[in-house]
mmCIF file of the C-alpha atoms, coordinates in Angstrom:
data_MODEL
# 
_entry.id   MODEL 
# 
loop_
_atom_site.group_PDB 
_atom_site.id 
_atom_site.type_symbol 
_atom_site.label_atom_id 
_atom_site.label_alt_id 
_atom_site.label_comp_id 
_atom_site.label_asym_id 
_atom_site.label_entity_id 
_atom_site.label_seq_id 
_atom_site.pdbx_PDB_ins_code 
_atom_site.Cartn_x 
_atom_site.Cartn_y 
_atom_site.Cartn_z 
_atom_site.occupancy 
_atom_site.B_iso_or_equiv 
_atom_site.pdbx_formal_charge 
_atom_site.auth_seq_id 
_atom_site.auth_comp_id 
_atom_site.auth_asym_id 
_atom_site.auth_atom_id 
_atom_site.pdbx_PDB_model_num 
ATOM 1   C CA . VAL A 1 1   ? 0.288  13.300 -15.151 1.00 0.00 ? 1   VAL A CA 1 
ATOM 2   C CA . GLN A 1 2   ? 2.427  15.042 -17.923 1.00 0.00 ? 2   GLN A CA 1 
ATOM 3   C CA . LEU A 1 3   ? 5.890  15.679 -18.030 1.00 0.00 ? 3   LEU A CA 1 
ATOM 4   C CA . GLN A 1 4   ? 7.724  18.905 -19.886 1.00 0.00 ? 4   GLN A CA 1 
ATOM 5   C CA . ALA A 1 5   ? 11.650 18.271 -20.300 1.00 0.00 ? 5   ALA A CA 1 
ATOM 6   C CA . SER A 1 6   ? 13.156 21.234 -21.134 1.00 0.00 ? 6   SER A CA 1 
ATOM 7   C CA . GLY A 1 7   ? 17.005 22.501 -21.021 1.00 0.00 ? 7   GLY A CA 1 
ATOM 8   C CA . GLY A 1 8   ? 19.051 20.903 -23.144 1.00 0.00 ? 8   GLY A CA 1 
ATOM 9   C CA . GLY A 1 9   ? 21.480 22.545 -25.875 1.00 0.00 ? 9   GLY A CA 1 
ATOM 10  C CA . LEU A 1 10  ? 24.930 22.715 -27.246 1.00 0.00 ? 10  LEU A CA 1 
ATOM 11  C CA . VAL A 1 11  ? 27.805 22.912 -25.012 1.00 0.00 ? 11  VAL A CA 1 
ATOM 12  C CA . GLN A 1 12  ? 31.577 22.787 -24.746 1.00 0.00 ? 12  GLN A CA 1 
ATOM 13  C CA . ALA A 1 13  ? 32.929 19.665 -23.577 1.00 0.00 ? 13  ALA A CA 1 
ATOM 14  C CA . GLY A 1 14  ? 33.709 20.876 -19.857 1.00 0.00 ? 14  GLY A CA 1 
ATOM 15  C CA . GLY A 1 15  ? 31.031 22.654 -19.737 1.00 0.00 ? 15  GLY A CA 1 
ATOM 16  C CA . SER A 1 16  ? 27.479 22.252 -17.497 1.00 0.00 ? 16  SER A CA 1 
ATOM 17  C CA . LEU A 1 17  ? 23.764 22.632 -18.601 1.00 0.00 ? 17  LEU A CA 1 
ATOM 18  C CA . ARG A 1 18  ? 20.696 21.976 -16.011 1.00 0.00 ? 18  ARG A CA 1 
ATOM 19  C CA . LEU A 1 19  ? 17.571 20.493 -17.116 1.00 0.00 ? 19  LEU A CA 1 
ATOM 20  C CA . SER A 1 20  ? 14.033 20.469 -15.875 1.00 0.00 ? 20  SER A CA 1 
ATOM 21  C CA . CYS A 1 21  ? 11.340 18.393 -15.503 1.00 0.00 ? 21  CYS A CA 1 
ATOM 22  C CA . ALA A 1 22  ? 7.861  19.918 -15.163 1.00 0.00 ? 22  ALA A CA 1 
ATOM 23  C CA . ALA A 1 23  ? 5.066  17.303 -13.276 1.00 0.00 ? 23  ALA A CA 1 
ATOM 24  C CA . SER A 1 24  ? 1.483  18.413 -14.459 1.00 0.00 ? 24  SER A CA 1 
ATOM 25  C CA . ARG A 1 25  ? 0.546  17.979 -11.169 1.00 0.00 ? 25  ARG A CA 1 
ATOM 26  C CA . ARG A 1 26  ? 1.836  17.264 -7.561  1.00 0.00 ? 26  ARG A CA 1 
ATOM 27  C CA . ILE A 1 27  ? 4.459  14.498 -6.854  1.00 0.00 ? 27  ILE A CA 1 
ATOM 28  C CA . PHE A 1 28  ? 3.328  12.312 -3.911  1.00 0.00 ? 28  PHE A CA 1 
ATOM 29  C CA . SER A 1 29  ? 5.636  11.504 -1.309  1.00 0.00 ? 29  SER A CA 1 
ATOM 30  C CA . ASN A 1 30  ? 6.510  7.868  -2.263  1.00 0.00 ? 30  ASN A CA 1 
ATOM 31  C CA . TYR A 1 31  ? 6.994  8.498  -5.696  1.00 0.00 ? 31  TYR A CA 1 
ATOM 32  C CA . ARG A 1 32  ? 10.123 8.572  -7.802  1.00 0.00 ? 32  ARG A CA 1 
ATOM 33  C CA . MET A 1 33  ? 11.272 10.886 -10.830 1.00 0.00 ? 33  MET A CA 1 
ATOM 34  C CA . GLY A 1 34  ? 14.138 9.955  -12.657 1.00 0.00 ? 34  GLY A CA 1 
ATOM 35  C CA . TRP A 1 35  ? 16.425 10.754 -16.014 1.00 0.00 ? 35  TRP A CA 1 
ATOM 36  C CA . PHE A 1 36  ? 17.022 8.733  -18.700 1.00 0.00 ? 36  PHE A CA 1 
ATOM 37  C CA . ARG A 1 37  ? 19.165 9.021  -21.682 1.00 0.00 ? 37  ARG A CA 1 
ATOM 38  C CA . GLN A 1 38  ? 19.400 7.684  -25.388 1.00 0.00 ? 38  GLN A CA 1 
ATOM 39  C CA . ALA A 1 39  ? 22.186 8.153  -27.601 1.00 0.00 ? 39  ALA A CA 1 
ATOM 40  C CA . PRO A 1 40  ? 22.459 7.983  -31.295 1.00 0.00 ? 40  PRO A CA 1 
ATOM 41  C CA . GLY A 1 41  ? 22.183 3.853  -32.147 1.00 0.00 ? 41  GLY A CA 1 
ATOM 42  C CA . GLU A 1 42  ? 22.211 2.648  -28.193 1.00 0.00 ? 42  GLU A CA 1 
ATOM 43  C CA . GLU A 1 43  ? 19.207 1.491  -26.144 1.00 0.00 ? 43  GLU A CA 1 
ATOM 44  C CA . ARG A 1 44  ? 17.872 4.207  -23.524 1.00 0.00 ? 44  ARG A CA 1 
ATOM 45  C CA . GLU A 1 45  ? 19.879 3.977  -20.038 1.00 0.00 ? 45  GLU A CA 1 
ATOM 46  C CA . PHE A 1 46  ? 19.535 4.955  -16.725 1.00 0.00 ? 46  PHE A CA 1 
ATOM 47  C CA . VAL A 1 47  ? 20.882 8.238  -15.509 1.00 0.00 ? 47  VAL A CA 1 
ATOM 48  C CA . ALA A 1 48  ? 19.520 9.354  -12.327 1.00 0.00 ? 48  ALA A CA 1 
ATOM 49  C CA . SER A 1 49  ? 16.534 9.046  -9.947  1.00 0.00 ? 49  SER A CA 1 
ATOM 50  C CA . ILE A 1 50  ? 15.224 10.750 -6.695  1.00 0.00 ? 50  ILE A CA 1 
ATOM 51  C CA . ARG A 1 51  ? 12.408 9.448  -4.275  1.00 0.00 ? 51  ARG A CA 1 
ATOM 52  C CA . TRP A 1 52  ? 10.176 12.450 -3.839  1.00 0.00 ? 52  TRP A CA 1 
ATOM 53  C CA . SER A 1 53  ? 9.882  12.190 -0.082  1.00 0.00 ? 53  SER A CA 1 
ATOM 54  C CA . SER A 1 54  ? 13.576 11.527 1.475   1.00 0.00 ? 54  SER A CA 1 
ATOM 55  C CA . GLY A 1 55  ? 15.200 13.271 -1.761  1.00 0.00 ? 55  GLY A CA 1 
ATOM 56  C CA . SER A 1 56  ? 17.114 9.389  -1.808  1.00 0.00 ? 56  SER A CA 1 
ATOM 57  C CA . THR A 1 57  ? 19.107 9.767  -4.985  1.00 0.00 ? 57  THR A CA 1 
ATOM 58  C CA . TYR A 1 58  ? 21.018 7.061  -7.482  1.00 0.00 ? 58  TYR A CA 1 
ATOM 59  C CA . TYR A 1 59  ? 23.457 7.559  -10.037 1.00 0.00 ? 59  TYR A CA 1 
ATOM 60  C CA . ALA A 1 60  ? 24.564 5.612  -12.952 1.00 0.00 ? 60  ALA A CA 1 
ATOM 61  C CA . ASP A 1 61  ? 28.099 5.183  -12.623 1.00 0.00 ? 61  ASP A CA 1 
ATOM 62  C CA . SER A 1 62  ? 29.035 6.851  -15.713 1.00 0.00 ? 62  SER A CA 1 
ATOM 63  C CA . VAL A 1 63  ? 27.972 10.258 -14.399 1.00 0.00 ? 63  VAL A CA 1 
ATOM 64  C CA . LYS A 1 64  ? 28.530 10.041 -10.736 1.00 0.00 ? 64  LYS A CA 1 
ATOM 65  C CA . GLY A 1 65  ? 30.110 13.174 -9.502  1.00 0.00 ? 65  GLY A CA 1 
ATOM 66  C CA . ARG A 1 66  ? 28.849 14.840 -12.150 1.00 0.00 ? 66  ARG A CA 1 
ATOM 67  C CA . PHE A 1 67  ? 25.345 15.133 -12.432 1.00 0.00 ? 67  PHE A CA 1 
ATOM 68  C CA . THR A 1 68  ? 22.891 15.955 -9.845  1.00 0.00 ? 68  THR A CA 1 
ATOM 69  C CA . ILE A 1 69  ? 19.036 15.132 -9.383  1.00 0.00 ? 69  ILE A CA 1 
ATOM 70  C CA . SER A 1 70  ? 17.389 17.376 -7.272  1.00 0.00 ? 70  SER A CA 1 
ATOM 71  C CA . ARG A 1 71  ? 13.613 18.352 -6.723  1.00 0.00 ? 71  ARG A CA 1 
ATOM 72  C CA . ASP A 1 72  ? 11.334 21.072 -6.039  1.00 0.00 ? 72  ASP A CA 1 
ATOM 73  C CA . ASN A 1 73  ? 8.329  20.376 -4.103  1.00 0.00 ? 73  ASN A CA 1 
ATOM 74  C CA . ALA A 1 74  ? 6.562  23.214 -4.595  1.00 0.00 ? 74  ALA A CA 1 
ATOM 75  C CA . LYS A 1 75  ? 7.236  23.595 -8.548  1.00 0.00 ? 75  LYS A CA 1 
ATOM 76  C CA . ASN A 1 76  ? 6.424  19.922 -9.212  1.00 0.00 ? 76  ASN A CA 1 
ATOM 77  C CA . THR A 1 77  ? 9.810  20.236 -10.567 1.00 0.00 ? 77  THR A CA 1 
ATOM 78  C CA . ALA A 1 78  ? 13.164 17.589 -10.667 1.00 0.00 ? 78  ALA A CA 1 
ATOM 79  C CA . TYR A 1 79  ? 16.136 18.964 -12.332 1.00 0.00 ? 79  TYR A CA 1 
ATOM 80  C CA . LEU A 1 80  ? 19.535 17.323 -13.839 1.00 0.00 ? 80  LEU A CA 1 
ATOM 81  C CA . GLN A 1 81  ? 22.502 19.683 -13.403 1.00 0.00 ? 81  GLN A CA 1 
ATOM 82  C CA . MET A 1 82  ? 24.911 18.550 -15.413 1.00 0.00 ? 82  MET A CA 1 
ATOM 83  C CA . ASP A 1 83  ? 28.991 19.604 -14.742 1.00 0.00 ? 83  ASP A CA 1 
ATOM 84  C CA . SER A 1 84  ? 32.061 18.209 -16.508 1.00 0.00 ? 84  SER A CA 1 
ATOM 85  C CA . LEU A 1 85  ? 29.819 17.345 -19.841 1.00 0.00 ? 85  LEU A CA 1 
ATOM 86  C CA . LYS A 1 86  ? 31.854 15.068 -21.960 1.00 0.00 ? 86  LYS A CA 1 
ATOM 87  C CA . PRO A 1 87  ? 30.759 14.477 -25.618 1.00 0.00 ? 87  PRO A CA 1 
ATOM 88  C CA . GLU A 1 88  ? 29.783 10.888 -24.614 1.00 0.00 ? 88  GLU A CA 1 
ATOM 89  C CA . ASP A 1 89  ? 26.915 12.654 -22.930 1.00 0.00 ? 89  ASP A CA 1 
ATOM 90  C CA . THR A 1 90  ? 25.439 13.448 -25.944 1.00 0.00 ? 90  THR A CA 1 
ATOM 91  C CA . ALA A 1 91  ? 21.849 12.110 -25.925 1.00 0.00 ? 91  ALA A CA 1 
ATOM 92  C CA . VAL A 1 92  ? 18.004 12.588 -26.137 1.00 0.00 ? 92  VAL A CA 1 
ATOM 93  C CA . TYR A 1 93  ? 17.310 12.824 -22.017 1.00 0.00 ? 93  TYR A CA 1 
ATOM 94  C CA . TYR A 1 94  ? 14.211 11.988 -21.002 1.00 0.00 ? 94  TYR A CA 1 
ATOM 95  C CA . CYS A 1 95  ? 12.599 12.284 -17.730 1.00 0.00 ? 95  CYS A CA 1 
ATOM 96  C CA . ALA A 1 96  ? 10.323 9.926  -16.124 1.00 0.00 ? 96  ALA A CA 1 
ATOM 97  C CA . ALA A 1 97  ? 7.750  9.348  -13.094 1.00 0.00 ? 97  ALA A CA 1 
ATOM 98  C CA . ASP A 1 98  ? 7.210  5.903  -10.837 1.00 0.00 ? 98  ASP A CA 1 
ATOM 99  C CA . LEU A 1 99  ? 3.747  7.198  -9.463  1.00 0.00 ? 99  LEU A CA 1 
ATOM 100 C CA . ASN A 1 100 ? 3.024  3.302  -7.906  1.00 0.00 ? 100 ASN A CA 1 
ATOM 101 C CA . GLY A 1 101 ? 6.220  1.754  -6.945  1.00 0.00 ? 101 GLY A CA 1 
ATOM 102 C CA . LYS A 1 102 ? 5.845  -0.630 -10.344 1.00 0.00 ? 102 LYS A CA 1 
ATOM 103 C CA . GLY A 1 103 ? 8.167  1.226  -12.237 1.00 0.00 ? 103 GLY A CA 1 
ATOM 104 C CA . PHE A 1 104 ? 8.909  4.268  -14.657 1.00 0.00 ? 104 PHE A CA 1 
ATOM 105 C CA . ASP A 1 105 ? 5.599  4.081  -16.727 1.00 0.00 ? 105 ASP A CA 1 
ATOM 106 C CA . TYR A 1 106 ? 4.913  8.042  -17.223 1.00 0.00 ? 106 TYR A CA 1 
ATOM 107 C CA . TRP A 1 107 ? 7.170  9.991  -19.874 1.00 0.00 ? 107 TRP A CA 1 
ATOM 108 C CA . GLY A 1 108 ? 8.114  13.327 -20.792 1.00 0.00 ? 108 GLY A CA 1 
ATOM 109 C CA . GLN A 1 109 ? 9.296  14.405 -24.383 1.00 0.00 ? 109 GLN A CA 1 
ATOM 110 C CA . GLY A 1 110 ? 12.980 14.613 -24.704 1.00 0.00 ? 110 GLY A CA 1 
ATOM 111 C CA . THR A 1 111 ? 15.497 16.582 -24.728 1.00 0.00 ? 111 THR A CA 1 
ATOM 112 C CA . LEU A 1 112 ? 18.335 16.960 -26.873 1.00 0.00 ? 112 LEU A CA 1 
ATOM 113 C CA . VAL A 1 113 ? 22.039 18.042 -24.834 1.00 0.00 ? 113 VAL A CA 1 
ATOM 114 C CA . THR A 1 114 ? 24.972 17.803 -27.657 1.00 0.00 ? 114 THR A CA 1 
ATOM 115 C CA . VAL A 1 115 ? 27.900 18.603 -26.288 1.00 0.00 ? 115 VAL A CA 1 
ATOM 116 C CA . SER A 1 116 ? 31.002 19.286 -28.671 1.00 0.00 ? 116 SER A CA 1 
ATOM 117 C CA . SER A 1 117 ? 34.548 18.351 -28.021 1.00 0.00 ? 117 SER A CA 1 
# 
């Protein structure tokens, strides 16, 4: 499967952005999709994930209450709604898929999010 991430950009602190991750084929029920990010000079970190069948979601503590992950089954697309953005949210955001329950091993290209103070 190929993943196409989009929606990044420049936003002021306190603003919002919505990222999209479109999969090239249908995502089956037991799979997960997730978002990760990597800031300059930092390691890649987990942001949020969603289980396709149940819609169960998981978030990093740093984004809880501000970010919302969702999915559209018909469009094979996952979203990351980011509200109340902070300068420390600045990073390249990557979407990923776990297609076999063994971890996120399919990755899209990154999309840059820059939050100005």
